[in-house]
XYZ file of C-alpha atoms in Angstrom:
573
model
C 15.268 157.656 -100.064
C 11.954 155.783 -99.179
C 10.384 156.367 -95.982
C 10.827 153.850 -93.239
C 7.148 152.957 -92.620
C 5.666 151.954 -96.676
C 2.120 153.031 -97.851
C 0.453 150.648 -98.738
C -2.269 150.517 -101.429
C -5.027 148.480 -100.874
C -8.419 147.104 -101.993
C -11.221 145.787 -100.424
C -11.779 142.331 -97.971
C -12.135 139.850 -100.261
C -10.620 141.263 -103.439
C -11.719 141.355 -107.429
C -9.559 141.548 -110.211
C -10.040 145.625 -110.127
C -9.212 145.752 -106.581
C -5.782 143.601 -106.704
C -4.791 145.086 -110.134
C -5.225 148.897 -109.592
C -3.754 148.503 -106.440
C -0.503 147.241 -108.346
C -0.684 149.700 -111.033
C -1.323 152.685 -108.502
C 1.641 151.859 -106.396
C 3.563 151.723 -109.392
C 2.542 155.248 -111.037
C 3.257 156.598 -107.801
C 6.798 155.149 -107.719
C 6.642 156.549 -111.421
C 5.633 160.081 -110.053
C 8.863 160.201 -107.543
C 6.574 159.450 -104.776
C 8.440 156.075 -103.532
C 7.983 154.380 -100.617
C 4.624 152.578 -102.244
C 3.576 148.707 -101.507
C 0.620 147.391 -103.597
C -1.152 145.467 -100.953
C -4.333 142.937 -100.705
C -6.317 141.633 -97.699
C -8.091 138.415 -98.839
C -6.731 135.697 -100.940
C -6.538 135.406 -104.646
C -8.374 132.878 -107.320
C -8.361 131.469 -110.214
C -9.174 134.419 -112.104
C -6.756 136.616 -111.031
C -4.159 134.213 -110.591
C -4.307 133.655 -114.491
C -4.199 137.147 -115.097
C -0.981 137.825 -112.857
C 0.653 134.934 -114.705
C -0.248 136.029 -118.252
C 1.710 139.025 -117.399
C 4.416 138.248 -115.154
C 3.271 139.633 -111.594
C 3.273 138.301 -108.396
C 0.189 138.527 -106.142
C 0.579 141.881 -103.615
C 2.023 142.019 -100.355
C -1.245 139.889 -97.772
C -2.191 141.910 -95.195
C -4.884 140.730 -92.873
C -4.966 143.604 -90.086
C -3.303 146.816 -89.987
C -3.895 147.759 -86.657
C -1.347 149.521 -84.942
C 0.786 147.845 -82.956
C 3.051 148.050 -79.761
C 6.232 147.816 -82.310
C 4.422 150.881 -84.101
C 4.554 153.227 -81.654
C 7.261 152.535 -78.992
C 10.371 154.170 -78.544
C 13.371 151.304 -80.009
C 16.605 151.048 -78.233
C 15.495 153.092 -75.472
C 17.644 154.655 -72.328
C 18.539 152.040 -70.044
C 20.619 151.326 -66.801
C 22.689 147.858 -65.653
C 21.586 145.993 -62.226
C 25.017 147.983 -60.919
C 24.430 151.417 -62.311
C 24.134 153.707 -59.087
C 21.895 156.105 -58.277
C 24.266 158.970 -59.775
C 24.555 157.730 -63.223
C 20.568 156.735 -63.294
C 19.408 160.467 -62.018
C 22.285 161.555 -64.920
C 20.247 159.839 -67.813
C 17.207 161.071 -66.095
C 17.735 164.882 -66.157
C 19.854 164.602 -69.611
C 16.917 163.004 -71.075
C 13.896 164.345 -69.529
C 13.305 160.686 -68.442
C 10.311 159.625 -66.602
C 11.370 156.174 -66.398
C 14.142 154.231 -66.993
C 14.420 150.095 -67.747
C 16.791 148.488 -65.718
C 18.649 145.372 -67.450
C 21.029 142.397 -67.029
C 24.193 142.251 -68.844
C 22.808 140.511 -71.559
C 20.048 143.173 -71.641
C 17.387 141.189 -70.462
C 15.129 143.218 -68.590
C 14.766 142.889 -65.094
C 12.939 145.768 -64.028
C 12.533 149.417 -64.103
C 12.983 152.669 -61.858
C 11.581 156.325 -61.900
C 12.463 159.566 -60.545
C 9.779 159.233 -57.761
C 11.527 156.080 -56.191
C 14.646 157.759 -56.561
C 13.317 160.635 -54.366
C 12.294 158.512 -51.654
C 15.248 157.099 -51.588
C 17.022 160.581 -50.994
C 14.199 161.460 -48.503
C 13.430 158.445 -46.737
C 10.889 158.978 -43.875
C 12.021 160.661 -40.637
C 11.476 157.707 -38.308
C 14.534 155.828 -40.431
C 17.279 157.595 -39.232
C 19.707 154.596 -40.023
C 18.204 154.336 -43.285
C 19.117 157.749 -44.323
C 22.822 157.232 -43.787
C 22.907 153.547 -45.369
C 24.165 152.786 -48.653
C 24.957 149.680 -50.834
C 27.916 150.415 -52.766
C 31.773 150.171 -53.455
C 34.472 152.107 -52.671
C 35.352 152.501 -56.407
C 31.618 153.718 -57.244
C 31.871 156.642 -54.265
C 35.339 157.539 -56.032
C 33.164 158.147 -59.535
C 30.786 159.776 -58.468
C 32.781 162.200 -56.177
C 35.633 162.680 -58.568
C 37.623 161.807 -55.667
C 41.704 161.437 -55.287
C 42.361 158.021 -53.651
C 45.409 158.424 -51.017
C 44.825 154.483 -50.252
C 42.453 151.996 -50.948
C 41.411 148.324 -50.379
C 39.256 145.931 -52.161
C 37.768 149.164 -53.974
C 35.348 147.137 -56.469
C 33.859 145.109 -53.499
C 29.678 145.837 -53.197
C 28.645 146.073 -49.823
C 25.703 147.713 -47.190
C 28.046 150.831 -45.752
C 27.134 153.661 -43.207
C 28.163 157.529 -43.734
C 29.070 159.657 -40.756
C 29.906 163.454 -40.456
C 32.934 163.861 -38.278
C 31.527 167.238 -37.032
C 31.503 166.675 -33.248
C 33.704 166.377 -30.855
C 35.860 163.285 -30.993
C 34.503 161.395 -27.445
C 30.724 162.498 -28.445
C 31.244 161.361 -31.967
C 32.211 157.740 -31.386
C 29.602 157.076 -28.659
C 26.605 157.989 -30.975
C 28.103 155.478 -33.126
C 28.092 153.032 -30.838
C 24.417 153.564 -29.725
C 23.587 152.873 -33.518
C 25.224 149.630 -33.414
C 26.919 150.214 -36.678
C 30.072 147.901 -36.584
C 33.308 150.400 -37.497
C 34.378 148.090 -40.032
C 30.804 149.174 -41.958
C 31.567 153.016 -41.352
C 32.436 155.964 -44.150
C 33.422 159.033 -42.227
C 33.513 162.040 -43.617
C 35.563 164.693 -41.840
C 37.478 167.799 -43.085
C 41.109 168.662 -41.348
C 40.278 167.408 -37.881
C 43.579 165.046 -37.773
C 42.141 163.806 -34.221
C 38.820 162.674 -35.815
C 40.676 161.272 -38.617
C 43.411 159.249 -36.383
C 40.561 157.875 -34.060
C 38.589 156.469 -36.870
C 41.542 154.638 -38.715
C 42.773 152.950 -35.147
C 39.183 151.710 -34.848
C 39.371 150.136 -38.489
C 36.735 152.290 -40.329
C 36.113 150.968 -43.816
C 37.291 154.299 -45.511
C 37.930 158.070 -44.498
C 36.890 160.523 -46.525
C 38.614 164.193 -46.337
C 36.352 166.868 -47.746
C 37.313 170.522 -48.812
C 40.500 169.177 -51.347
C 42.072 169.229 -47.883
C 46.129 168.030 -47.441
C 46.328 164.819 -45.245
C 49.272 164.189 -42.832
C 51.261 161.808 -44.138
C 51.394 160.239 -40.843
C 47.417 159.594 -40.880
C 48.222 158.061 -44.677
C 50.592 155.952 -43.737
C 48.501 154.663 -40.479
C 45.131 154.478 -42.796
C 47.874 152.014 -45.206
C 48.857 150.163 -42.215
C 45.588 149.736 -40.689
C 44.307 148.595 -43.824
C 41.630 152.051 -44.252
C 40.885 153.468 -47.127
C 41.628 157.019 -47.854
C 40.216 159.749 -49.951
C 39.820 163.535 -51.040
C 36.796 164.908 -51.866
C 36.830 168.285 -53.572
C 33.494 169.090 -52.332
C 32.652 170.473 -48.816
C 31.513 168.387 -46.258
C 27.543 168.124 -47.054
C 28.306 168.057 -50.312
C 30.431 164.970 -50.005
C 28.166 163.340 -48.018
C 25.315 163.885 -50.738
C 27.630 162.323 -53.519
C 28.280 159.347 -51.322
C 24.677 158.454 -51.071
C 24.638 158.915 -55.094
C 26.597 156.186 -55.369
C 24.336 153.617 -53.845
C 23.618 151.176 -56.042
C 19.835 150.851 -57.687
C 19.749 147.124 -57.067
C 17.075 147.866 -54.134
C 15.292 150.494 -55.755
C 13.956 149.433 -58.690
C 10.721 147.731 -59.059
C 10.905 144.191 -60.735
C 7.292 143.653 -60.836
C 7.080 145.389 -64.204
C 4.819 144.826 -67.002
C 6.567 143.317 -70.229
C 4.557 143.561 -73.746
C 4.995 141.746 -76.987
C 5.592 144.318 -79.285
C 2.827 142.681 -81.863
C 0.085 143.166 -79.194
C -2.710 146.041 -80.633
C -2.470 149.337 -79.226
C -6.296 149.089 -78.700
C -5.930 146.464 -76.484
C -2.828 147.913 -74.744
C -4.878 151.433 -73.818
C -7.002 149.497 -71.857
C -4.096 148.478 -69.492
C -2.755 152.118 -69.222
C -5.523 153.006 -66.681
C -5.257 156.060 -64.384
C -2.904 154.333 -62.071
C -1.161 152.484 -64.161
C 2.936 152.732 -64.622
C 3.537 155.402 -67.301
C 5.523 152.988 -68.939
C 6.056 149.369 -69.772
C 8.908 147.396 -71.305
C 8.853 145.747 -74.685
C 10.341 142.524 -74.581
C 11.247 139.817 -76.881
C 9.893 135.906 -76.064
C 13.362 135.475 -74.120
C 13.008 138.626 -71.813
C 15.505 141.083 -74.554
C 14.376 144.657 -74.217
C 13.543 145.745 -77.300
C 11.771 148.748 -76.331
C 9.492 150.903 -73.910
C 6.120 152.086 -74.298
C 5.013 155.152 -72.243
C 1.440 156.904 -72.255
C 2.922 159.890 -74.159
C 3.534 157.122 -76.996
C 0.135 156.560 -77.576
C -0.522 160.220 -78.595
C 2.049 159.710 -81.749
C 0.458 159.972 -84.636
C 0.487 156.066 -86.257
C 3.108 155.476 -89.019
C 1.107 153.031 -91.345
C -0.248 155.163 -94.254
C -2.952 153.656 -96.639
C -4.209 154.590 -100.451
C -7.411 152.643 -100.835
C -8.193 152.026 -103.665
C -11.823 150.155 -105.201
C -13.799 151.156 -102.194
C -14.322 153.764 -99.766
C -16.230 152.217 -96.821
C -14.484 151.292 -93.750
C -16.866 148.100 -93.531
C -15.397 146.985 -96.930
C -11.659 148.459 -95.911
C -8.747 146.006 -94.124
C -8.977 145.365 -90.572
C -7.892 148.184 -88.603
C -8.415 150.624 -91.431
C -9.998 153.007 -89.190
C -7.409 153.074 -86.787
C -4.769 154.552 -89.373
C -3.876 157.163 -91.493
C -6.393 156.964 -95.035
C -3.759 159.254 -97.296
C -5.657 159.006 -100.339
C -9.087 156.982 -102.041
C -9.200 155.780 -105.792
C -12.710 154.595 -106.219
C -15.724 154.449 -108.646
C -18.437 153.432 -106.493
C -20.898 155.338 -104.036
C -19.893 157.666 -101.271
C -19.852 155.724 -98.005
C -19.669 156.865 -94.269
C -16.198 157.913 -93.860
C -14.834 161.042 -91.917
C -10.877 161.695 -91.670
C -9.073 163.922 -89.619
C -7.529 166.060 -92.133
C -7.957 166.550 -96.166
C -6.746 164.256 -98.407
C -6.607 163.163 -102.155
C -10.104 161.504 -103.357
C -10.827 160.610 -106.799
C -14.161 159.277 -107.287
C -15.903 158.765 -110.700
C -18.745 157.275 -112.462
C -16.801 154.918 -114.396
C -17.107 151.217 -114.968
C -13.699 149.913 -113.050
C -10.690 151.927 -110.789
C -8.216 150.992 -113.068
C -9.780 153.225 -115.949
C -9.544 155.853 -112.784
C -5.591 154.635 -112.512
C -5.079 154.487 -116.428
C -6.217 157.884 -117.008
C -4.016 159.123 -114.693
C -0.617 157.496 -116.385
C -1.899 159.322 -119.367
C -2.981 162.193 -118.126
C 0.499 162.604 -116.745
C 2.445 161.681 -119.073
C 3.227 158.231 -118.030
C 3.709 155.181 -120.771
C 2.570 151.836 -118.370
C 5.154 148.781 -119.295
C 3.256 146.424 -121.254
C 2.430 144.355 -117.981
C 1.323 147.232 -116.017
C -1.113 148.175 -119.154
C -2.395 144.218 -119.206
C -3.067 144.482 -115.923
C -5.260 147.818 -116.196
C -6.929 146.277 -119.097
C -7.995 143.104 -116.955
C -9.439 144.868 -114.366
C -11.471 147.390 -116.505
C -12.940 144.342 -118.357
C -13.573 141.834 -115.605
C -15.672 145.221 -114.154
C -17.561 146.028 -116.800
C -17.888 142.639 -118.807
C -15.776 144.021 -121.707
C -17.851 147.254 -122.152
C -21.018 145.506 -121.709
C -22.076 146.154 -118.280
C -24.323 149.123 -117.524
C -21.933 150.436 -115.736
C -19.668 150.798 -118.606
C -18.682 154.366 -119.882
C -17.435 155.615 -122.499
C -14.405 156.597 -120.881
C -13.881 153.158 -120.088
C -13.683 152.447 -123.806
C -11.528 155.312 -124.485
C -9.116 154.067 -122.095
C -9.812 150.271 -122.937
C -8.394 151.529 -126.531
C -5.114 153.513 -125.018
C -4.034 150.203 -122.827
C -4.746 148.174 -125.930
C -2.025 150.134 -127.457
C 0.754 149.752 -124.801
C -0.442 145.893 -123.454
C 0.155 144.411 -126.976
C -2.879 142.442 -126.698
C -6.521 143.257 -127.682
C -9.206 143.593 -125.111
C -11.383 140.601 -126.910
C -8.665 138.170 -126.390
C -7.808 138.978 -123.189
C -11.254 138.693 -122.383
C -11.610 135.232 -123.391
C -8.640 134.461 -120.888
C -10.218 135.957 -117.756
C -13.625 134.959 -118.541
C -12.591 131.288 -119.033
C -10.161 130.896 -116.343
C -12.122 128.802 -114.515
C -15.017 128.851 -112.122
C -14.946 130.278 -108.855
C -18.085 127.858 -107.726
C -16.050 124.591 -108.638
C -12.798 126.297 -107.323
C -13.601 127.185 -104.049
C -15.483 125.527 -100.639
C -18.987 127.067 -100.570
C -17.781 129.592 -97.582
C -15.128 130.790 -99.874
C -17.578 131.095 -102.703
C -20.099 133.338 -100.750
C -17.017 135.582 -99.588
C -15.841 135.898 -102.789
C -15.952 139.671 -103.941
C -17.814 140.263 -100.600
C -18.875 143.444 -99.633
C -20.548 144.671 -96.265
C -23.196 147.870 -96.580
C -25.133 149.621 -93.909
C -28.254 151.317 -94.984
C -30.550 153.288 -91.856
C -28.601 151.325 -89.657
C -29.172 148.125 -91.569
C -26.312 145.892 -91.862
C -26.405 143.559 -94.865
C -23.704 142.082 -97.666
C -23.456 141.457 -101.473
C -21.306 138.991 -102.820
C -20.514 138.135 -106.134
C -19.058 135.893 -108.669
C -19.414 135.514 -112.311
C -19.988 131.910 -114.274
C -19.991 130.937 -117.666
C -23.697 129.503 -117.425
C -26.150 128.678 -114.233
C -25.149 125.162 -114.104
C -22.102 124.861 -111.626
C -24.131 127.542 -109.222
C -27.665 124.936 -109.650
C -25.425 121.582 -108.830
C -24.340 124.023 -105.427
C -27.413 125.241 -104.620
C -28.100 124.006 -101.350
C -24.458 124.084 -100.007
C -24.528 127.994 -101.381
C -27.497 128.554 -99.026
C -26.331 127.124 -95.786
C -23.164 128.725 -96.453
C -24.689 132.207 -96.906
C -26.643 131.552 -94.144
C -23.506 130.824 -92.218
C -22.262 133.806 -93.018
C -25.087 136.155 -92.202
C -25.147 134.781 -89.199
C -21.090 134.845 -88.365
C -21.166 139.105 -89.622
C -24.620 139.490 -87.326
C -26.100 140.752 -90.753
C -30.015 141.693 -91.605
C -29.095 139.516 -94.496
C -26.922 138.322 -96.850
C -27.033 138.144 -100.813
C -24.899 136.361 -103.507
C -25.119 137.494 -106.681
C -24.022 134.553 -109.293
C -23.852 136.947 -112.922
C -23.833 134.081 -116.331
C -21.710 136.152 -118.428
C -23.013 134.754 -121.817
C -26.274 135.846 -121.024
C -25.534 139.131 -118.916
C -28.330 138.125 -116.455
C -28.041 137.236 -113.027
C -29.706 134.735 -109.714
C -29.907 136.022 -106.775
C -29.290 133.703 -103.180
C -30.590 135.458 -100.354
C -30.677 134.500 -96.511
C -31.960 136.690 -93.934
C -34.707 138.711 -92.598
C -38.208 137.358 -94.065
C -40.159 140.226 -94.032
C -37.005 142.117 -96.354
C -37.033 138.527 -99.171
C -40.783 139.007 -98.955
C -40.599 142.756 -100.605
C -38.451 141.450 -103.552
C -40.022 141.578 -106.528
C -38.153 139.695 -108.872
C -39.406 136.725 -109.763
C -38.668 133.189 -107.737
C -36.862 130.637 -109.116
C -37.428 126.983 -107.539
C -36.771 127.871 -104.151
C -38.033 130.984 -101.962
C -34.812 132.248 -101.573
C -33.349 132.511 -105.156
C -34.181 134.863 -107.319
C -33.936 135.823 -111.269
C -32.687 139.011 -111.619
C -32.714 139.719 -115.991
C -30.184 142.112 -117.565
C -28.906 143.097 -114.121
C -25.113 142.324 -113.678
C -23.705 145.302 -112.090
C -24.205 145.481 -107.940
C -22.836 149.151 -107.550
C -25.264 150.265 -110.144
C -28.294 147.947 -110.883
C -28.449 145.377 -107.373
C -27.249 147.812 -104.690
C -29.275 150.824 -105.218
C -32.636 148.157 -105.977
C -31.881 147.155 -102.348
C -31.526 149.924 -100.717
C -35.037 151.249 -102.133
C -36.319 148.290 -100.496
C -34.894 149.315 -97.167
C -35.813 152.854 -97.166
C -39.548 151.479 -98.386
C -39.415 149.097 -95.565
C -38.106 151.949 -92.831
C -41.065 154.200 -94.277
C -43.759 151.617 -93.631
C -42.463 151.414 -89.878
C -40.731 147.928 -90.784
C -37.416 148.446 -90.992
C -35.012 145.371 -89.580
C -33.360 147.889 -87.688
C -36.269 148.946 -85.728
C -37.458 145.080 -85.305
C -34.035 144.746 -83.996
C -34.468 147.046 -81.099
C -37.729 145.008 -80.156
C -36.438 141.613 -80.924
C -33.597 139.069 -79.597
C -30.296 138.597 -81.091
C -31.404 136.381 -83.950
C -29.729 132.590 -84.350
C -29.394 130.240 -86.413
């Protein structure tokens, strides 16, 4: 049986072909291995190249996830125990005791949240202040509820379902003294409940005065003449199996909870981020908060204890291992596995995980090799998708990141996909220009990754084109969009690498720290921010090592952007 919460297999932000295809293929691999519940996902938009590949192999886009931050609905208790407005203290106490609860939601007849009640509130009711003796005897209930709480025998009852304010007295005094005290408290006889044993004089006098109900304790017999008198005077008469003191306590538990509930409760939307909710659970905040729909219907309850539960969301990261590149919220959920071919980033996990990181040209190479090693034959579509990721990342084995293993795996995939690598490469690389198909702000976020080195945050985006004509036509707009990206993400600098697939050369557009740009050793082309990078096609193996080398050089000279940032005001556009 598949788990109720899926494990999402997901690539980096602004995914490229390898990230999309490896996510699809690895999710299918897990299913083929008998590990259900894996769902291919993405945390960015598609592009013309990815769309052409997926259309060729008749595969839908993976599920889009913009944020995996834990939400209230991930940790709340669904369908919690609750009591109605008309419930008695006894019913409420029974639920709290049986299920070890600290708080109970109170709902209306149509399950709308109306308030909460806690054991402390009930305790204040059962042990009121000593300077309020009248409150100690007052109950709001019905005779039917008293019968239910006492499991009493009914000898005669009048309007048993009427909800009313009543006062409880014990008939333990001399008959003269007993009623004088009642009159002193100004309690009408019609609102009085008298609990007495087999004292016929008190029973008779109480009925003659027109009390609301007489409860005979100890399961003692009642003279038929007393019963007849009660019937004649319209007085209800019940018999309790308990002693007088216990009977008095049970009558008090028959009180309804309406006047005890806290109606100033906090209602949460189930989609609120848990990180935001933690702030609401301050030291003096309520132990629990109710979760409701827009119309107030109770959906669940979230307690402070619930916040300690493990988050059910699980991720398998493919084609990246740095949290700066991962789907937002990845640092708040469980990263179960990582399948990657990039440098190791600063990530810590609370427990050991499966981490496969190989120095090959693409993540699809690693995934395809898993199929091969486990004796699993991919479908032609899956084989074609893995070929696509491999070809895109290695530029059909022409990139310096390519390895003999990539060539070996590509040949193995060709035998299952029913298409040759060269033919598939023609489809991939002629599937449209990213620069022409997208606005500048989308282009500079195409295959966009953020890195951090020695306290310096920077980004590198990459697009692959057939020649540089399209770039030069839009260079000015690209420059402005890259400057905006750098500002929005608060980066020291941002780079856009434009790679010509035909010539295996690249241009690099840079925006940001002037001293860093000054230290770039490649030749300028037309503008100060654009550099010619002959033979550079790999961000991972060629450009990132070069950029981090420049940063280390600046740090050694005491001129790191991170050091200057501490002494300078925040940059502005």
